[in-house]
Amino acid sequence: MQNETPARVLVVDDDPTVAEVVSGYLGRAGFAVDRAADGPAALELAAAVRPDLVLLDLMLPGMDGLEVCRRLRAAGPVPVIMLTARGDEEDRILGLEIGADDYVTKPFSPRELVLRAEAVLRRARSRADVPPSAPALRAAGIVLDPVARQATKDGAPLALTLREFDLLAFLLRNPGRACGREELMHKVWGWEFGDLSTVTVHVRRLRAKVEDDPARPRFIRTVWGVGYRFDPEGGTEDDTAGTSDAATRSGEAGSRE
C-alpha cells in the first residue's frame, strides 16, 4: 500500500489485548487503525472517520456485533469482518445474512486476519471499479445491474447483501458452467484459502431469494463433487446427481439445500 492513502480499519472489540494485537498487526501491514470497545462508540467513530473496513467482534457489551453491523450497513456500504468466539453455523449464517463480508473465529492468527482484511478490501475496490457502461446481466427473470448494484427477479427488487450480489453476478456471467467452491472463493471472495462452508451459506441465502422453491432449486444447481452451476433454463431436480461416490456425497451434504 505504498504511495497510497492507507486504508482505514475500525477495530471493534471489548478485549483490550485482542484489540491491541490486531491493531498492531494491521498497523505494521500499512493500515490506519481506529479502535472502539463497544457498539455505540463504534457507530460514533464510524460516522466520524468513515472506515474502509470494520473488524467487528460479535460479543460486545450492551449492543452486540450483529446490531452494530445492521446499523453500520443502514448508514451506508462498508465491508465488515465479524470476529467471533462462536464457530457454529447458526452464528455464521446470522452474520452473513445481515451483510458481513467474512467471519473469523477466535482464537485466530493475526496474520491470517490481515490477509482476510486485504482480500475483503480488494473485492470492495473491484466493485468500485465497474465500468460505467457495464451492461446489465439477464437470465431466468433476473436482471442485475452491476453499475447501480441493483437486482430484480420478475420485476421485484432483490434484497441482496454485497457478497450475494457478487456471487449472483459471477454465476450469471458463467451460465451453464460448473463452478467449484474453491474457484468461487477465489473469484468472488478474493481468498486464496478459507472455510468453504462460507460459499455454501451464501448459496443457501441466494437460493432463498431467487428460487421459487429453494428446497428444489432449478437455477442455482449443485454439481456433486464440484460446486454449483447456474442453469438459465431451469433444470430438473437431481440432474447432476449420481456422478459422485458416497464420500463426496457425505462431504457435500450441507451444501445442497
CSV table of N, CA and C in Angstrom, one decimal, residues 76-151:
chain,number,residue,atom,x,y,z
A,76,GLY,N,-24.7,3.1,5.3
A,76,GLY,CA,-24.0,3.1,4.0
A,76,GLY,C,-23.2,1.8,3.9
A,77,PRO,N,-22.8,1.5,2.6
A,77,PRO,CA,-22.0,0.3,2.4
A,77,PRO,C,-20.6,0.4,3.0
A,78,VAL,N,-20.2,-0.6,3.8
A,78,VAL,CA,-18.9,-0.7,4.3
A,78,VAL,C,-18.6,-2.2,4.5
A,79,PRO,N,-17.4,-2.7,4.1
A,79,PRO,CA,-17.1,-4.1,4.3
A,79,PRO,C,-16.9,-4.4,5.8
A,80,VAL,N,-17.4,-5.5,6.3
A,80,VAL,CA,-17.4,-5.9,7.7
A,80,VAL,C,-16.8,-7.4,7.8
A,81,ILE,N,-15.9,-7.5,8.7
A,81,ILE,CA,-15.4,-8.9,9.0
A,81,ILE,C,-15.8,-9.1,10.5
A,82,MET,N,-16.6,-10.1,10.7
A,82,MET,CA,-17.1,-10.5,12.1
A,82,MET,C,-16.0,-11.3,12.8
A,83,LEU,N,-15.7,-10.9,14.0
A,83,LEU,CA,-14.8,-11.7,14.9
A,83,LEU,C,-15.7,-12.4,15.9
A,84,THR,N,-15.6,-13.7,16.0
A,84,THR,CA,-16.5,-14.4,16.9
A,84,THR,C,-15.8,-15.6,17.6
A,85,ALA,N,-16.1,-15.8,18.9
A,85,ALA,CA,-15.6,-16.9,19.6
A,85,ALA,C,-16.5,-18.1,19.4
A,86,ARG,N,-17.7,-17.9,18.7
A,86,ARG,CA,-18.6,-19.0,18.5
A,86,ARG,C,-18.5,-19.4,17.0
A,87,GLY,N,-18.2,-20.7,16.8
A,87,GLY,CA,-17.9,-21.2,15.5
A,87,GLY,C,-19.0,-22.0,14.8
A,88,ASP,N,-20.2,-22.1,15.4
A,88,ASP,CA,-21.2,-22.9,14.8
A,88,ASP,C,-21.9,-22.2,13.7
A,89,GLU,N,-22.6,-23.0,12.8
A,89,GLU,CA,-23.1,-22.5,11.6
A,89,GLU,C,-24.2,-21.4,11.8
A,90,GLU,N,-25.0,-21.5,12.8
A,90,GLU,CA,-26.0,-20.6,13.1
A,90,GLU,C,-25.5,-19.1,13.2
A,91,ASP,N,-24.4,-19.0,14.0
A,91,ASP,CA,-23.8,-17.7,14.1
A,91,ASP,C,-23.2,-17.2,12.8
A,92,ARG,N,-22.6,-18.0,12.0
A,92,ARG,CA,-22.1,-17.6,10.8
A,92,ARG,C,-23.2,-17.1,9.8
A,93,ILE,N,-24.3,-17.9,9.8
A,93,ILE,CA,-25.4,-17.5,9.0
A,93,ILE,C,-26.0,-16.2,9.4
A,94,LEU,N,-26.1,-15.9,10.7
A,94,LEU,CA,-26.6,-14.6,11.2
A,94,LEU,C,-25.7,-13.5,10.7
A,95,GLY,N,-24.4,-13.7,10.9
A,95,GLY,CA,-23.5,-12.6,10.5
A,95,GLY,C,-23.5,-12.4,9.0
A,96,LEU,N,-23.5,-13.5,8.2
A,96,LEU,CA,-23.5,-13.3,6.7
A,96,LEU,C,-24.8,-12.8,6.2
A,97,GLU,N,-25.9,-13.2,6.9
A,97,GLU,CA,-27.3,-12.8,6.5
A,97,GLU,C,-27.4,-11.3,6.5
A,98,ILE,N,-26.9,-10.6,7.6
A,98,ILE,CA,-27.0,-9.2,7.7
A,98,ILE,C,-26.0,-8.4,6.9
A,99,GLY,N,-25.1,-9.2,6.2
A,99,GLY,CA,-24.2,-8.5,5.3
A,99,GLY,C,-22.8,-8.5,5.6
A,100,ALA,N,-22.3,-9.2,6.6
A,100,ALA,CA,-20.9,-9.3,6.9
A,100,ALA,C,-20.2,-10.0,5.7
A,101,ASP,N,-19.0,-9.5,5.3
A,101,ASP,CA,-18.3,-10.0,4.2
A,101,ASP,C,-17.5,-11.2,4.5
A,102,ASP,N,-17.2,-11.4,5.8
A,102,ASP,CA,-16.3,-12.5,6.2
A,102,ASP,C,-16.5,-12.7,7.7
A,103,TYR,N,-16.1,-13.8,8.2
A,103,TYR,CA,-16.0,-14.0,9.6
A,103,TYR,C,-14.8,-14.8,10.0
A,104,VAL,N,-14.2,-14.5,11.1
A,104,VAL,CA,-13.0,-15.2,11.6
A,104,VAL,C,-13.3,-15.6,13.1
A,105,THR,N,-13.1,-16.9,13.4
A,105,THR,CA,-13.4,-17.5,14.7
A,105,THR,C,-12.2,-17.4,15.6
A,106,LYS,N,-12.4,-16.9,16.8
A,106,LYS,CA,-11.4,-16.9,17.8
A,106,LYS,C,-11.1,-18.3,18.4
A,107,PRO,N,-9.9,-18.6,18.7
A,107,PRO,CA,-8.7,-17.8,18.5
A,107,PRO,C,-8.2,-17.9,17.0
A,108,PHE,N,-7.7,-16.8,16.5
A,108,PHE,CA,-7.3,-16.7,15.1
A,108,PHE,C,-5.8,-16.2,15.0
A,109,SER,N,-5.2,-16.5,13.9
A,109,SER,CA,-3.9,-16.0,13.6
A,109,SER,C,-4.0,-14.5,13.2
A,110,PRO,N,-3.4,-13.6,13.8
A,110,PRO,CA,-3.4,-12.2,13.4
A,110,PRO,C,-3.0,-12.0,12.0
A,111,ARG,N,-2.0,-12.8,11.5
A,111,ARG,CA,-1.5,-12.7,10.2
A,111,ARG,C,-2.6,-13.1,9.2
A,112,GLU,N,-3.3,-14.2,9.5
A,112,GLU,CA,-4.5,-14.6,8.7
A,112,GLU,C,-5.5,-13.5,8.6
A,113,LEU,N,-5.8,-12.9,9.7
A,113,LEU,CA,-6.8,-11.8,9.8
A,113,LEU,C,-6.3,-10.7,8.8
A,114,VAL,N,-5.1,-10.3,8.8
A,114,VAL,CA,-4.6,-9.3,7.9
A,114,VAL,C,-4.8,-9.7,6.5
A,115,LEU,N,-4.5,-11.0,6.1
A,115,LEU,CA,-4.8,-11.4,4.8
A,115,LEU,C,-6.2,-11.4,4.4
A,116,ARG,N,-7.1,-11.7,5.3
A,116,ARG,CA,-8.5,-11.7,5.1
A,116,ARG,C,-8.9,-10.2,4.9
A,117,ALA,N,-8.4,-9.3,5.7
A,117,ALA,CA,-8.8,-7.9,5.5
A,117,ALA,C,-8.3,-7.4,4.1
A,118,GLU,N,-7.1,-7.7,3.7
A,118,GLU,CA,-6.7,-7.3,2.4
A,118,GLU,C,-7.5,-7.9,1.3
A,119,ALA,N,-8.0,-9.1,1.4
A,119,ALA,CA,-8.8,-9.7,0.4
A,119,ALA,C,-10.2,-9.0,0.3
A,120,VAL,N,-10.8,-8.7,1.5
A,120,VAL,CA,-12.1,-8.1,1.5
A,120,VAL,C,-12.0,-6.7,0.9
A,121,LEU,N,-10.9,-6.0,1.2
A,121,LEU,CA,-10.7,-4.6,0.6
A,121,LEU,C,-10.5,-4.7,-0.9
A,122,ARG,N,-9.8,-5.7,-1.4
A,122,ARG,CA,-9.6,-5.9,-2.8
A,122,ARG,C,-10.9,-6.0,-3.5
A,123,ARG,N,-11.8,-6.9,-2.9
A,123,ARG,CA,-13.1,-7.1,-3.5
A,123,ARG,C,-13.9,-5.8,-3.5
A,124,ALA,N,-13.9,-5.0,-2.4
A,124,ALA,CA,-14.6,-3.8,-2.3
A,124,ALA,C,-14.1,-2.8,-3.4
A,125,ARG,N,-12.8,-2.7,-3.6
A,125,ARG,CA,-12.3,-1.8,-4.6
A,125,ARG,C,-12.7,-2.3,-6.0
A,126,SER,N,-12.7,-3.6,-6.3
A,126,SER,CA,-13.1,-4.1,-7.6
A,126,SER,C,-14.5,-3.7,-7.9
A,127,ARG,N,-15.4,-3.7,-6.9
A,127,ARG,CA,-16.8,-3.3,-7.1
A,127,ARG,C,-16.8,-1.9,-7.5
A,128,ALA,N,-16.0,-1.0,-6.9
A,128,ALA,CA,-16.0,0.4,-7.2
A,128,ALA,C,-15.4,0.7,-8.6
A,129,ASP,N,-14.7,-0.3,-9.2
A,129,ASP,CA,-14.0,-0.1,-10.5
A,129,ASP,C,-14.9,-0.6,-11.6
A,130,VAL,N,-16.2,-0.9,-11.4
A,130,VAL,CA,-17.0,-1.4,-12.5
A,130,VAL,C,-17.2,-0.3,-13.5
A,131,PRO,N,-16.9,-0.6,-14.8
A,131,PRO,CA,-17.0,0.4,-15.9
A,131,PRO,C,-18.4,1.0,-15.9
A,132,PRO,N,-18.6,2.3,-16.1
A,132,PRO,CA,-19.9,3.0,-16.1
A,132,PRO,C,-20.8,2.4,-17.2
A,133,SER,N,-20.2,1.8,-18.2
A,133,SER,CA,-21.0,1.3,-19.3
A,133,SER,C,-21.3,-0.2,-19.2
A,134,ALA,N,-20.9,-0.9,-18.1
A,134,ALA,CA,-21.1,-2.3,-17.9
A,134,ALA,C,-22.6,-2.7,-18.2
A,135,PRO,N,-22.8,-3.6,-19.1
A,135,PRO,CA,-24.2,-4.0,-19.4
A,135,PRO,C,-24.9,-4.8,-18.3
A,136,ALA,N,-26.2,-4.7,-18.2
A,136,ALA,CA,-27.0,-5.5,-17.2
A,136,ALA,C,-26.9,-6.9,-17.6
A,137,LEU,N,-27.0,-7.8,-16.6
A,137,LEU,CA,-27.0,-9.2,-16.8
A,137,LEU,C,-28.4,-9.7,-16.7
A,138,ARG,N,-28.9,-10.6,-17.6
A,138,ARG,CA,-30.3,-11.0,-17.6
A,138,ARG,C,-30.3,-12.5,-17.8
A,139,ALA,N,-31.1,-13.2,-17.0
A,139,ALA,CA,-31.3,-14.6,-17.1
A,139,ALA,C,-32.4,-15.1,-16.1
A,140,ALA,N,-33.3,-16.0,-16.5
A,140,ALA,CA,-34.2,-16.6,-15.6
A,140,ALA,C,-35.1,-15.6,-14.9
A,141,GLY,N,-35.4,-14.5,-15.6
A,141,GLY,CA,-36.3,-13.5,-14.9
A,141,GLY,C,-35.5,-12.5,-14.0
A,142,ILE,N,-34.2,-12.8,-14.0
A,142,ILE,CA,-33.3,-11.9,-13.1
A,142,ILE,C,-32.7,-10.9,-14.0
A,143,VAL,N,-32.7,-9.6,-13.5
A,143,VAL,CA,-31.9,-8.5,-14.1
A,143,VAL,C,-31.0,-7.9,-13.1
A,144,LEU,N,-29.7,-8.0,-13.4
A,144,LEU,CA,-28.7,-7.5,-12.4
A,144,LEU,C,-27.9,-6.3,-13.1
A,145,ASP,N,-28.0,-5.2,-12.5
A,145,ASP,CA,-27.2,-4.0,-13.0
A,145,ASP,C,-26.0,-3.8,-12.1
A,146,PRO,N,-24.8,-4.2,-12.7
A,146,PRO,CA,-23.5,-4.1,-12.0
A,146,PRO,C,-23.1,-2.7,-11.6
A,147,VAL,N,-23.6,-1.7,-12.4
A,147,VAL,CA,-23.2,-0.3,-12.1
A,147,VAL,C,-24.0,0.3,-10.9
A,148,ALA,N,-25.3,0.1,-11.0
A,148,ALA,CA,-26.2,0.6,-9.9
A,148,ALA,C,-26.2,-0.4,-8.7
A,149,ARG,N,-25.6,-1.6,-8.9
A,149,ARG,CA,-25.7,-2.6,-7.9
A,149,ARG,C,-27.1,-2.9,-7.4
A,150,GLN,N,-28.0,-3.1,-8.4
A,150,GLN,CA,-29.3,-3.4,-8.1
A,150,GLN,C,-29.7,-4.7,-8.9
A,151,ALA,N,-30.6,-5.5,-8.3
A,151,ALA,CA,-31.1,-6.7,-9.0
A,151,ALA,C,-32.6,-6.9,-8.8
